[in-house]
Amino acid sequence: FRRIIGVVLAPHYSAYSVGQYLDRARAAAEPHGIEVLGLESWATEPAFVEFVAADLQRRLDASPQGTRVFFTAHSLPERIIAAGDRYPDELRSTAVAVAARVGLADDAWEIAWQSAGRTPEPWLGPDVLEVIDRVASDGGTGVVVSAVGFVADHLEVLYDLDIEAKAHAARRGLGFERTACVNDDSEVMGALARRVTAICA
């Protein structure tokens, strides 16, 4: 074979994440005469948006009035903004699409970040724990975190959100819900497969 299609299971393009994975694959493949193409972004893939929106609606239906929604992704160093990286805009595009599908007012949701690295430089914020504090201080009743930057249940979801953030919300007297991750959802996986087929065409 002479071609590889790379699909990074992260919906939002950043030169520091998806871009690096694809660049490394290209560097490894080039000496062998293999072309590497990549699906760079699927931030507004309709199947993905529908998956998140449907679960978010279920969570909101079971939550008290005054619950606030936060769309989160893995934080990256703030220097990516100066470098012109489109990562924050990618996350916002998902949030806007999901919020529109659910019918959320603009003041009912916002972007937050999580799982920042332990380095001295500033990372993208606000952090999800900070926004939980703000909701509590403003008299809110609960939060629903939609971790749209993470496709699968792993440490940064199962611990950072389901344990740490949930416990933090409980200490502040807030309800806490987290929308499901895509994992191996057949509709979303099928949509990604069709995108790969289109690249191959």
XYZ file of C-alpha atoms in Angstrom:
201
model
C 0.000 0.000 0.000
C 1.086 3.569 -0.608
C -1.402 5.604 1.382
C -2.472 5.823 5.026
C -5.479 7.783 6.260
C -4.917 9.063 9.772
C -7.921 9.599 12.033
C -6.996 11.035 15.418
C -9.826 10.353 17.833
C -10.030 13.951 18.966
C -12.675 16.125 17.281
C -10.845 19.443 17.497
C -7.763 20.291 15.482
C -4.726 21.790 17.149
C -1.256 21.913 15.691
C -0.100 20.786 19.137
C -2.223 17.627 19.210
C -3.848 16.341 16.015
C -1.288 18.199 13.910
C 1.651 16.651 15.739
C 0.251 13.129 15.458
C -0.227 13.480 11.715
C 3.170 15.141 11.230
C 4.910 12.296 13.041
C 3.065 9.716 10.974
C 4.097 11.528 7.788
C 7.720 11.699 8.905
C 7.745 7.947 9.590
C 5.993 7.081 6.335
C 7.917 9.338 3.955
C 11.119 7.221 3.763
C 8.948 4.300 2.625
C 7.182 6.270 -0.086
C 3.884 6.187 1.777
C 1.530 9.160 1.680
C -0.295 10.071 4.891
C -3.574 11.951 4.635
C -5.515 12.981 7.688
C -8.968 13.817 8.946
C -7.979 16.990 10.763
C -11.270 18.014 12.353
C -14.741 16.629 12.927
C -15.834 19.269 15.427
C -19.235 19.799 13.795
C -19.802 16.333 12.341
C -23.632 16.035 12.489
C -23.579 12.545 14.020
C -21.229 13.758 16.759
C -23.303 16.871 17.450
C -26.496 14.784 17.586
C -24.917 12.252 19.956
C -23.801 14.942 22.399
C -27.008 16.969 22.101
C -29.281 13.981 22.762
C -27.441 13.018 25.930
C -27.162 16.626 27.082
C -30.910 17.037 26.699
C -31.515 13.953 28.840
C -29.229 15.307 31.566
C -30.856 18.727 31.515
C -34.334 17.225 31.688
C -33.328 15.507 34.935
C -31.537 18.556 36.401
C -32.965 21.366 38.528
C -33.856 24.765 37.128
C -30.797 26.986 37.036
C -28.376 24.258 35.982
C -25.514 25.603 33.883
C -23.805 23.827 30.979
C -20.062 23.800 30.401
C -18.439 22.405 27.283
C -14.903 21.263 28.065
C -11.770 20.036 26.353
C -8.199 19.371 27.402
C -6.419 22.634 28.175
C -3.289 23.553 26.236
C -0.661 26.219 26.945
C -1.920 29.744 26.260
C 0.942 30.308 23.816
C -1.043 28.402 21.186
C -3.265 31.480 20.813
C -0.311 33.730 19.966
C 0.754 31.093 17.448
C -2.627 31.345 15.733
C -3.798 27.856 16.658
C -7.487 27.314 15.926
C -8.106 24.898 18.806
C -10.256 27.248 20.956
C -12.379 28.122 17.909
C -12.783 24.431 17.113
C -14.153 23.760 20.605
C -16.482 26.730 20.360
C -17.848 25.484 17.033
C -18.882 22.210 18.687
C -20.424 24.034 21.638
C -22.396 26.390 19.399
C -23.702 23.501 17.282
C -24.750 21.415 20.291
C -26.291 24.389 22.110
C -28.319 25.239 19.009
C -29.489 21.635 18.655
C -30.645 21.587 22.301
C -32.073 25.104 22.185
C -29.832 26.529 24.899
C -29.847 30.293 25.308
C -26.484 31.973 24.859
C -26.301 32.789 28.566
C -27.014 29.177 29.630
C -23.666 27.713 28.580
C -19.999 28.517 28.226
C -16.589 27.064 27.502
C -14.324 25.725 30.251
C -11.058 23.793 30.206
C -9.724 20.878 32.187
C -6.755 18.598 32.831
C -4.100 21.303 32.385
C -0.490 20.204 32.566
C 1.658 20.774 35.632
C 4.014 23.344 34.119
C 4.793 26.932 35.169
C 3.439 28.527 31.982
C -0.196 29.675 31.804
C -2.728 27.260 30.322
C -6.083 27.951 28.690
C -8.821 28.738 31.193
C -11.087 29.070 33.006
C -10.616 25.665 34.610
C -13.729 23.585 35.203
C -13.222 23.716 38.990
C -13.127 27.517 38.846
C -16.408 27.719 36.952
C -18.039 25.349 39.431
C -17.029 27.766 42.190
C -18.504 30.656 40.229
C -21.828 28.869 39.690
C -22.052 28.202 43.431
C -21.186 31.808 44.283
C -23.852 33.050 41.867
C -26.530 30.918 43.530
C -26.721 28.252 40.837
C -28.198 24.837 41.467
C -26.041 22.541 39.378
C -23.760 22.001 36.418
C -23.743 19.676 33.446
C -20.292 19.186 31.980
C -20.174 18.099 28.370
C -16.604 16.940 27.784
C -16.795 17.221 24.005
C -13.010 17.293 23.668
C -12.759 13.679 24.828
C -14.033 10.830 22.702
C -13.546 7.945 25.141
C -13.930 7.311 28.852
C -10.419 7.502 30.280
C -8.527 9.041 33.201
C -9.161 12.673 32.309
C -12.895 12.013 32.226
C -13.373 9.246 34.776
C -11.147 10.910 37.387
C -10.860 14.618 36.554
C -14.608 14.965 36.061
C -16.461 11.992 37.548
C -14.462 12.053 40.787
C -12.652 15.363 41.267
C -15.100 17.805 39.661
C -18.161 15.959 40.969
C -16.792 16.019 44.536
C -15.916 19.700 44.164
C -19.480 20.463 43.047
C -20.916 18.490 45.957
C -18.815 20.477 48.428
C -20.298 23.641 46.946
C -23.840 22.261 47.183
C -24.295 21.810 43.439
C -25.734 18.976 41.422
C -23.341 17.496 38.887
C -23.866 15.605 35.633
C -21.479 14.682 32.841
C -22.584 13.790 29.324
C -21.540 10.456 27.850
C -18.443 10.040 25.717
C -18.767 8.717 22.180
C -16.657 5.599 22.843
C -17.694 3.154 20.084
C -21.081 4.655 19.194
C -21.973 3.126 15.833
C -23.530 6.280 14.360
C -20.481 8.441 15.064
C -18.028 5.732 14.005
C -19.995 5.240 10.810
C -19.872 8.962 10.092
C -16.093 8.996 10.574
C -15.768 5.989 8.284
C -17.679 7.853 5.585
C -15.348 10.810 5.975
C -12.349 8.520 5.523
C -13.956 7.068 2.401
C -14.419 10.580 1.039
C -10.726 11.371 1.599
C -9.786 8.194 -0.285
C -12.007 9.053 -3.256
